[in-house]
Amino acid sequence: TALREAGYTTADINAYSRELREALMKVDPSTQIGIANSIWYRQGATIKTPFIEANRTYYDAEVEALDFASPTIVGIINGWCAQKTNNRIKEIITKVDPTSLMYLINAVYFKGTWRNPFEKDFTQEADFHRANGTPQRVQMMHQASIFKYTEDELGQYVEMDFGNDAFSMVVVLPNKGRTTRDVIAAMDGAKWEAATKRLNGELVELSLPRFKAECDYQLRNHILPDLGMRLPFSIEADFSGITDTPLFISAIIHKTFIDVNEYGAEAAAVTAVHMSFAPGPDAPKPKWIDFRVDRPFVFAIREKSTGVILFVGEIGEVKDEK
């Protein structure tokens, strides 16, 4: 919607999306990245050819017509998700409504090694204070080096590069008295862009917990409507570019996986959209910045030249199975 308001046509958006996806795949050969799309529609349904061809051409989508009443369909779709996420997300759906029209599924996978890995011998047990204030013992990684750093009224930011520096992870540690939810509520595109542009090399003593997290969300009920996306979930939605039969989005399921350790990070996400019928001076003495992540924080994995954010999340409690 925002791009259309800026004067871009559907053809412009499709072409840009293809160029961006192809560029992301090539920007760092040392980093594994996969972006996959698929369309699964009910056998016998009439789907408009331009919709199918646009998704195949611009989004490299795999398109399959399946018997939605078959007991094998759940395994087929979940198997596709597992394959595209290196088995990190093995289940996105548990059942299929035989009367539904289609599922649109997007999978993203990322695995990168730190440009400057943490020394495992420096990892020690330390306290992390959960979102509810209670402490827990975690494996805290340590590294003193030059990291890109900035700060503002919301918190401190530190950036850690992967591979050839094309991709990075930015950690946002809220200032004392603020929470991760405060940061998320106040963070918009302009504020994020301003913060990342201010990132500058500093001497940083970084302490970051080793962590792993798996989450799943139903985006229809609150998250997307709260962001202003309401019409697609109503019977007034216009999906006439897909089929002449009135449609609406009945569910959006989003699952994520993230594993951060001394060597790098691995992340995966799958989103399933379920569509149903409607009804100058001398330099100062060097000073080390203490960036100790011992309380809830926000992170984002991004491609720096385009600003594309691949994954974003908040950690309120540390889980580490190593």
GROMACS .gro file of C-alpha atoms in nm:
model
  322
    1THR     CA    1   0.000   0.000   0.000
    2ALA     CA    2   0.278   0.245   0.092
    3LEU     CA    3   0.462   0.170  -0.233
    4ARG     CA    4   0.145   0.219  -0.436
    5GLU     CA    5   0.084   0.551  -0.263
    6ALA     CA    6   0.437   0.647  -0.367
    7GLY     CA    7   0.342   0.587  -0.730
    8TYR     CA    8   0.475   0.235  -0.784
    9THR     CA    9   0.268  -0.007  -0.991
   10THR     CA   10   0.222  -0.377  -0.917
   11ALA     CA   11   0.467  -0.451  -1.201
   12ASP     CA   12   0.725  -0.217  -1.043
   13ILE     CA   13   0.688  -0.386  -0.703
   14ASN     CA   14   0.714  -0.735  -0.853
   15ALA     CA   15   1.027  -0.648  -1.053
   16TYR     CA   16   1.194  -0.484  -0.752
   17SER     CA   17   1.110  -0.782  -0.531
   18ARG     CA   18   1.277  -1.020  -0.776
   19GLU     CA   19   1.589  -0.803  -0.804
   20LEU     CA   20   1.611  -0.770  -0.427
   21ARG     CA   21   1.573  -1.143  -0.365
   22GLU     CA   22   1.838  -1.226  -0.625
   23ALA     CA   23   2.076  -0.966  -0.480
   24LEU     CA   24   2.036  -1.098  -0.125
   25MET     CA   25   2.129  -1.448  -0.240
   26LYS     CA   26   2.457  -1.330  -0.394
   27VAL     CA   27   2.582  -1.057  -0.162
   28ASP     CA   28   2.786  -1.284   0.071
   29PRO     CA   29   2.898  -1.628  -0.056
   30SER     CA   30   3.015  -1.721   0.297
   31THR     CA   31   2.662  -1.686   0.435
   32GLN     CA   32   2.380  -1.931   0.369
   33ILE     CA   33   2.054  -1.761   0.283
   34GLY     CA   34   1.739  -1.906   0.136
   35ILE     CA   35   1.412  -1.735   0.044
   36ALA     CA   36   1.137  -1.963  -0.084
   37ASN     CA   37   0.771  -1.917  -0.175
   38SER     CA   38   0.494  -2.162  -0.251
   39ILE     CA   39   0.125  -2.166  -0.339
   40TRP     CA   40  -0.089  -2.467  -0.252
   41TYR     CA   41  -0.443  -2.448  -0.386
   42ARG     CA   42  -0.742  -2.681  -0.379
   43GLN     CA   43  -0.763  -2.915  -0.674
   44GLY     CA   44  -1.041  -2.811  -0.910
   45ALA     CA   45  -1.043  -2.446  -0.799
   46THR     CA   46  -1.020  -2.179  -1.069
   47ILE     CA   47  -0.716  -1.959  -1.007
   48LYS     CA   48  -0.634  -1.679  -1.249
   49THR     CA   49  -0.333  -1.751  -1.468
   50PRO     CA   50  -0.173  -1.401  -1.434
   51PHE     CA   51  -0.161  -1.446  -1.054
   52ILE     CA   52   0.011  -1.785  -1.084
   53GLU     CA   53   0.254  -1.667  -1.352
   54ALA     CA   54   0.348  -1.349  -1.163
   55ASN     CA   55   0.432  -1.553  -0.853
   56ARG     CA   56   0.636  -1.801  -1.053
   57THR     CA   57   0.821  -1.531  -1.248
   58TYR     CA   58   0.891  -1.272  -0.981
   59TYR     CA   59   0.888  -1.475  -0.658
   60ASP     CA   60   1.012  -1.812  -0.788
   61ALA     CA   61   0.705  -1.967  -0.625
   62GLU     CA   62   0.638  -2.338  -0.639
   63VAL     CA   63   0.271  -2.391  -0.728
   64GLU     CA   64   0.079  -2.712  -0.658
   65ALA     CA   65  -0.288  -2.811  -0.687
   66LEU     CA   66  -0.367  -3.065  -0.415
   67ASP     CA   67  -0.660  -3.263  -0.286
   68PHE     CA   68  -0.733  -3.075   0.036
   69ALA     CA   69  -0.933  -3.374   0.166
   70SER     CA   70  -0.630  -3.604   0.143
   71PRO     CA   71  -0.468  -3.706   0.475
   72THR     CA   72  -0.124  -3.657   0.316
   73ILE     CA   73  -0.153  -3.284   0.249
   74VAL     CA   74  -0.036  -3.170   0.594
   75GLY     CA   75   0.280  -3.378   0.559
   76ILE     CA   76   0.345  -3.244   0.209
   77ILE     CA   77   0.325  -2.879   0.313
   78ASN     CA   78   0.518  -2.928   0.638
   79GLY     CA   79   0.782  -3.128   0.449
   80TRP     CA   80   0.833  -2.834   0.214
   81CYS     CA   81   0.881  -2.600   0.513
   82ALA     CA   82   1.133  -2.837   0.674
   83GLN     CA   83   1.331  -2.864   0.351
   84LYS     CA   84   1.346  -2.488   0.298
   85THR     CA   85   1.454  -2.413   0.659
   86ASN     CA   86   1.719  -2.684   0.699
   87ASN     CA   87   1.477  -2.876   0.927
   88ARG     CA   88   1.459  -2.588   1.174
   89ILE     CA   89   1.083  -2.541   1.124
   90LYS     CA   90   0.918  -2.876   1.064
   91GLU     CA   91   0.553  -2.790   1.118
   92ILE     CA   92   0.358  -2.483   1.010
   93ILE     CA   93   0.010  -2.637   0.988
   94THR     CA   94  -0.163  -2.918   1.178
   95LYS     CA   95  -0.471  -2.958   0.960
   96VAL     CA   96  -0.624  -2.835   0.635
   97ASP     CA   97  -0.985  -2.734   0.591
   98PRO     CA   98  -1.107  -2.924   0.279
   99THR     CA   99  -1.325  -2.625   0.186
  100SER     CA  100  -1.036  -2.374   0.192
  101LEU     CA  101  -0.902  -2.229  -0.131
  102MET     CA  102  -0.526  -2.195  -0.082
  103TYR     CA  103  -0.220  -2.154   0.138
  104LEU     CA  104   0.051  -1.901   0.050
  105ILE     CA  105   0.375  -1.991   0.228
  106ASN     CA  106   0.702  -1.801   0.258
  107ALA     CA  107   1.017  -1.947   0.415
  108VAL     CA  108   1.340  -1.764   0.499
  109TYR     CA  109   1.662  -1.930   0.619
  110PHE     CA  110   1.987  -1.766   0.730
  111LYS     CA  111   2.313  -1.904   0.867
  112GLY     CA  112   2.621  -1.688   0.908
  113THR     CA  113   2.946  -1.691   1.101
  114TRP     CA  114   3.062  -1.386   1.293
  115ARG     CA  115   3.327  -1.175   1.125
  116ASN     CA  116   3.493  -1.179   1.469
  117PRO     CA  117   3.387  -1.496   1.655
  118PHE     CA  118   3.371  -1.509   2.034
  119GLU     CA  119   3.636  -1.713   2.213
  120LYS     CA  120   3.451  -2.006   2.369
  121ASP     CA  121   3.698  -2.011   2.660
  122PHE     CA  122   3.574  -1.664   2.760
  123THR     CA  123   3.211  -1.779   2.792
  124GLN     CA  124   3.113  -1.792   3.158
  125GLU     CA  125   2.803  -1.834   3.371
  126ALA     CA  126   2.639  -1.503   3.459
  127ASP     CA  127   2.305  -1.363   3.567
  128PHE     CA  128   2.040  -1.255   3.318
  129HIS     CA  129   1.737  -1.074   3.456
  130ARG     CA  130   1.417  -1.193   3.290
  131ALA     CA  131   1.136  -0.961   3.184
  132ASN     CA  132   0.956  -1.041   3.511
  133GLY     CA  133   1.263  -0.937   3.711
  134THR     CA  134   1.372  -1.282   3.827
  135PRO     CA  135   1.736  -1.381   3.765
  136GLN     CA  136   1.854  -1.684   3.572
  137ARG     CA  137   2.200  -1.827   3.514
  138VAL     CA  138   2.308  -1.813   3.149
  139GLN     CA  139   2.617  -1.879   2.940
  140MET     CA  140   2.746  -1.526   2.878
  141MET     CA  141   2.981  -1.476   2.582
  142HIS     CA  142   3.247  -1.203   2.608
  143GLN     CA  143   3.448  -1.007   2.354
  144ALA     CA  144   3.638  -0.678   2.374
  145SER     CA  145   3.678  -0.533   2.026
  146ILE     CA  146   3.577  -0.252   1.792
  147PHE     CA  147   3.205  -0.275   1.723
  148LYS     CA  148   2.974  -0.026   1.560
  149TYR     CA  149   2.782   0.139   1.842
  150THR     CA  150   2.535   0.417   1.912
  151GLU     CA  151   2.281   0.515   2.175
  152ASP     CA  152   1.968   0.727   2.205
  153GLU     CA  153   1.681   0.790   2.443
  154LEU     CA  154   1.555   0.434   2.393
  155GLY     CA  155   1.873   0.237   2.453
  156GLN     CA  156   2.216   0.124   2.337
  157TYR     CA  157   2.278  -0.034   1.998
  158VAL     CA  158   2.566  -0.259   1.896
  159GLU     CA  159   2.620  -0.419   1.555
  160MET     CA  160   2.801  -0.749   1.493
  161ASP     CA  161   2.896  -0.834   1.135
  162PHE     CA  162   2.875  -1.171   0.963
  163GLY     CA  163   3.106  -1.304   0.692
  164ASN     CA  164   3.210  -1.029   0.450
  165ASP     CA  165   3.016  -0.759   0.643
  166ALA     CA  166   2.711  -0.762   0.412
  167PHE     CA  167   2.487  -0.902   0.686
  168SER     CA  168   2.486  -0.806   1.051
  169MET     CA  169   2.295  -0.847   1.375
  170VAL     CA  170   2.200  -0.534   1.568
  171VAL     CA  171   2.126  -0.576   1.939
  172VAL     CA  172   1.921  -0.306   2.111
  173LEU     CA  173   1.954  -0.298   2.490
  174PRO     CA  174   1.684  -0.075   2.643
  175ASN     CA  175   1.801   0.194   2.882
  176LYS     CA  176   1.738   0.135   3.252
  177GLY     CA  177   1.376   0.212   3.325
  178ARG     CA  178   1.263   0.110   2.975
  179THR     CA  179   1.145  -0.228   2.849
  180THR     CA  180   1.174  -0.407   2.517
  181ARG     CA  181   0.806  -0.327   2.458
  182ASP     CA  182   0.882   0.043   2.508
  183VAL     CA  183   1.152   0.018   2.242
  184ILE     CA  184   0.929  -0.171   1.998
  185ALA     CA  185   0.637   0.070   2.049
  186ALA     CA  186   0.857   0.375   1.988
  187MET     CA  187   1.058   0.229   1.699
  188ASP     CA  188   0.939   0.318   1.351
  189GLY     CA  189   1.118   0.307   1.017
  190ALA     CA  190   1.259   0.659   1.045
  191LYS     CA  191   1.392   0.608   1.398
  192TRP     CA  192   1.549   0.273   1.306
  193GLU     CA  193   1.714   0.421   0.996
  194ALA     CA  194   1.848   0.714   1.196
  195ALA     CA  195   1.992   0.485   1.464
  196THR     CA  196   2.163   0.250   1.217
  197LYS     CA  197   2.312   0.546   1.027
  198ARG     CA  198   2.468   0.672   1.351
  199LEU     CA  199   2.640   0.339   1.421
  200ASN     CA  200   3.011   0.412   1.447
  201GLY     CA  201   3.318   0.209   1.542
  202GLU     CA  202   3.386   0.219   1.916
  203LEU     CA  203   3.584   0.018   2.169
  204VAL     CA  204   3.317  -0.206   2.320
  205GLU     CA  205   3.333  -0.467   2.594
  206LEU     CA  206   3.046  -0.686   2.478
  207SER     CA  207   2.876  -0.946   2.696
  208LEU     CA  208   2.599  -1.132   2.514
  209PRO     CA  209   2.415  -1.445   2.629
  210ARG     CA  210   2.424  -1.753   2.413
  211PHE     CA  211   2.060  -1.812   2.326
  212LYS     CA  212   1.812  -2.014   2.126
  213ALA     CA  213   1.446  -1.932   2.074
  214GLU     CA  214   1.149  -2.077   1.889
  215CYS     CA  215   0.821  -1.886   1.867
  216ASP     CA  216   0.494  -1.902   1.680
  217TYR     CA  217   0.234  -1.632   1.633
  218GLN     CA  218  -0.117  -1.598   1.499
  219LEU     CA  219  -0.082  -1.267   1.315
  220ARG     CA  220  -0.447  -1.222   1.225
  221ASN     CA  221  -0.593  -1.152   1.569
  222HIS     CA  222  -0.382  -0.865   1.698
  223ILE     CA  223  -0.040  -0.798   1.544
  224LEU     CA  224  -0.129  -0.709   1.185
  225PRO     CA  225  -0.464  -0.541   1.266
  226ASP     CA  226  -0.283  -0.331   1.527
  227LEU     CA  227  -0.049  -0.218   1.248
  228GLY     CA  228  -0.347  -0.109   1.040
  229MET     CA  229  -0.389  -0.421   0.824
  230ARG     CA  230  -0.758  -0.502   0.871
  231LEU     CA  231  -0.928  -0.511   0.531
  232PRO     CA  232  -0.770  -0.839   0.404
  233PHE     CA  233  -0.925  -1.022   0.701
  234SER     CA  234  -1.278  -0.904   0.626
  235ILE     CA  235  -1.534  -1.015   0.371
  236GLU     CA  236  -1.491  -0.674   0.204
  237ALA     CA  237  -1.137  -0.775   0.096
  238ASP     CA  238  -1.066  -0.754  -0.277
  239PHE     CA  239  -0.863  -1.050  -0.403
  240SER     CA  240  -1.016  -1.046  -0.751
  241GLY     CA  241  -0.667  -1.077  -0.899
  242ILE     CA  242  -0.654  -1.435  -0.768
  243THR     CA  243  -1.002  -1.565  -0.846
  244ASP     CA  244  -1.349  -1.431  -0.919
  245THR     CA  245  -1.486  -1.595  -0.605
  246PRO     CA  246  -1.483  -1.359  -0.302
  247LEU     CA  247  -1.195  -1.438  -0.063
  248PHE     CA  248  -1.054  -1.321   0.267
  249ILE     CA  249  -0.753  -1.416   0.479
  250SER     CA  250  -0.876  -1.644   0.757
  251ALA     CA  251  -0.539  -1.699   0.929
  252ILE     CA  252  -0.172  -1.603   0.913
  253ILE     CA  253   0.065  -1.831   1.103
  254HIS     CA  254   0.424  -1.720   1.163
  255LYS     CA  255   0.693  -1.945   1.315
  256THR     CA  256   1.052  -1.846   1.389
  257PHE     CA  257   1.377  -2.007   1.505
  258ILE     CA  258   1.699  -1.835   1.616
  259ASP     CA  259   2.022  -1.979   1.755
  260VAL     CA  260   2.307  -1.744   1.853
  261ASN     CA  261   2.640  -1.877   1.980
  262GLU     CA  262   3.013  -1.805   1.981
  263TYR     CA  263   3.052  -1.883   1.612
  264GLY     CA  264   2.755  -1.710   1.454
  265ALA     CA  265   2.379  -1.724   1.416
  266GLU     CA  266   2.124  -1.945   1.246
  267ALA     CA  267   1.769  -1.827   1.190
  268ALA     CA  268   1.459  -1.945   1.009
  269ALA     CA  269   1.105  -1.821   0.964
  270VAL     CA  270   0.796  -1.953   0.790
  271THR     CA  271   0.477  -1.757   0.728
  272ALA     CA  272   0.161  -1.931   0.610
  273VAL     CA  273  -0.132  -1.726   0.480
  274HIS     CA  274  -0.457  -1.926   0.485
  275MET     CA  275  -0.711  -1.794   0.237
  276SER     CA  276  -1.077  -1.889   0.267
  277PHE     CA  277  -1.390  -1.810   0.075
  278ALA     CA  278  -1.591  -1.519   0.208
  279PRO     CA  279  -1.874  -1.523   0.277
  280GLY     CA  280   3.889   1.869   1.512
  281PRO     CA  281   4.051   1.887   1.874
  282ASP     CA  282   4.303   1.639   2.022
  283ALA     CA  283   4.159   1.290   2.033
  284PRO     CA  284   4.035   1.195   2.380
  285LYS     CA  285   4.183   0.903   2.569
  286PRO     CA  286   4.029   0.577   2.442
  287LYS     CA  287   3.730   0.471   2.648
  288TRP     CA  288   3.572   0.128   2.647
  289ILE     CA  289   3.193   0.112   2.630
  290ASP     CA  290   3.039  -0.154   2.853
  291PHE     CA  291   2.759  -0.328   2.662
  292ARG     CA  292   2.638  -0.598   2.898
  293VAL     CA  293   2.325  -0.774   2.777
  294ASP     CA  294   2.204  -0.901   3.114
  295ARG     CA  295   1.838  -0.808   3.072
  296PRO     CA  296   1.573  -0.834   2.796
  297PHE     CA  297   1.681  -0.706   2.456
  298VAL     CA  298   1.574  -0.668   2.094
  299PHE     CA  299   1.772  -0.801   1.797
  300ALA     CA  300   1.753  -0.773   1.420
  301ILE     CA  301   1.945  -0.952   1.143
  302ARG     CA  302   1.976  -0.729   0.837
  303GLU     CA  303   2.147  -0.681   0.503
  304LYS     CA  304   2.326  -0.350   0.536
  305SER     CA  305   2.340  -0.210   0.181
  306THR     CA  306   1.964  -0.244   0.125
  307GLY     CA  307   1.853  -0.212   0.487
  308VAL     CA  308   1.639  -0.524   0.447
  309ILE     CA  309   1.557  -0.683   0.783
  310LEU     CA  310   1.544  -1.062   0.757
  311PHE     CA  311   1.462  -1.139   1.121
  312VAL     CA  312   1.365  -0.933   1.424
  313GLY     CA  313   1.275  -1.044   1.775
  314GLU     CA  314   1.288  -0.977   2.146
  315ILE     CA  315   1.441  -1.198   2.414
  316GLY     CA  316   1.286  -1.178   2.760
  317GLU     CA  317   1.424  -1.508   2.887
  318VAL     CA  318   1.731  -1.698   2.769
  319LYS     CA  319   1.702  -2.057   2.651
  320ASP     CA  320   2.019  -2.240   2.559
  321GLU     CA  321   2.026  -2.615   2.500
  322LYS     CA  322   2.401  -2.648   2.451
   0.00000   0.00000   0.00000
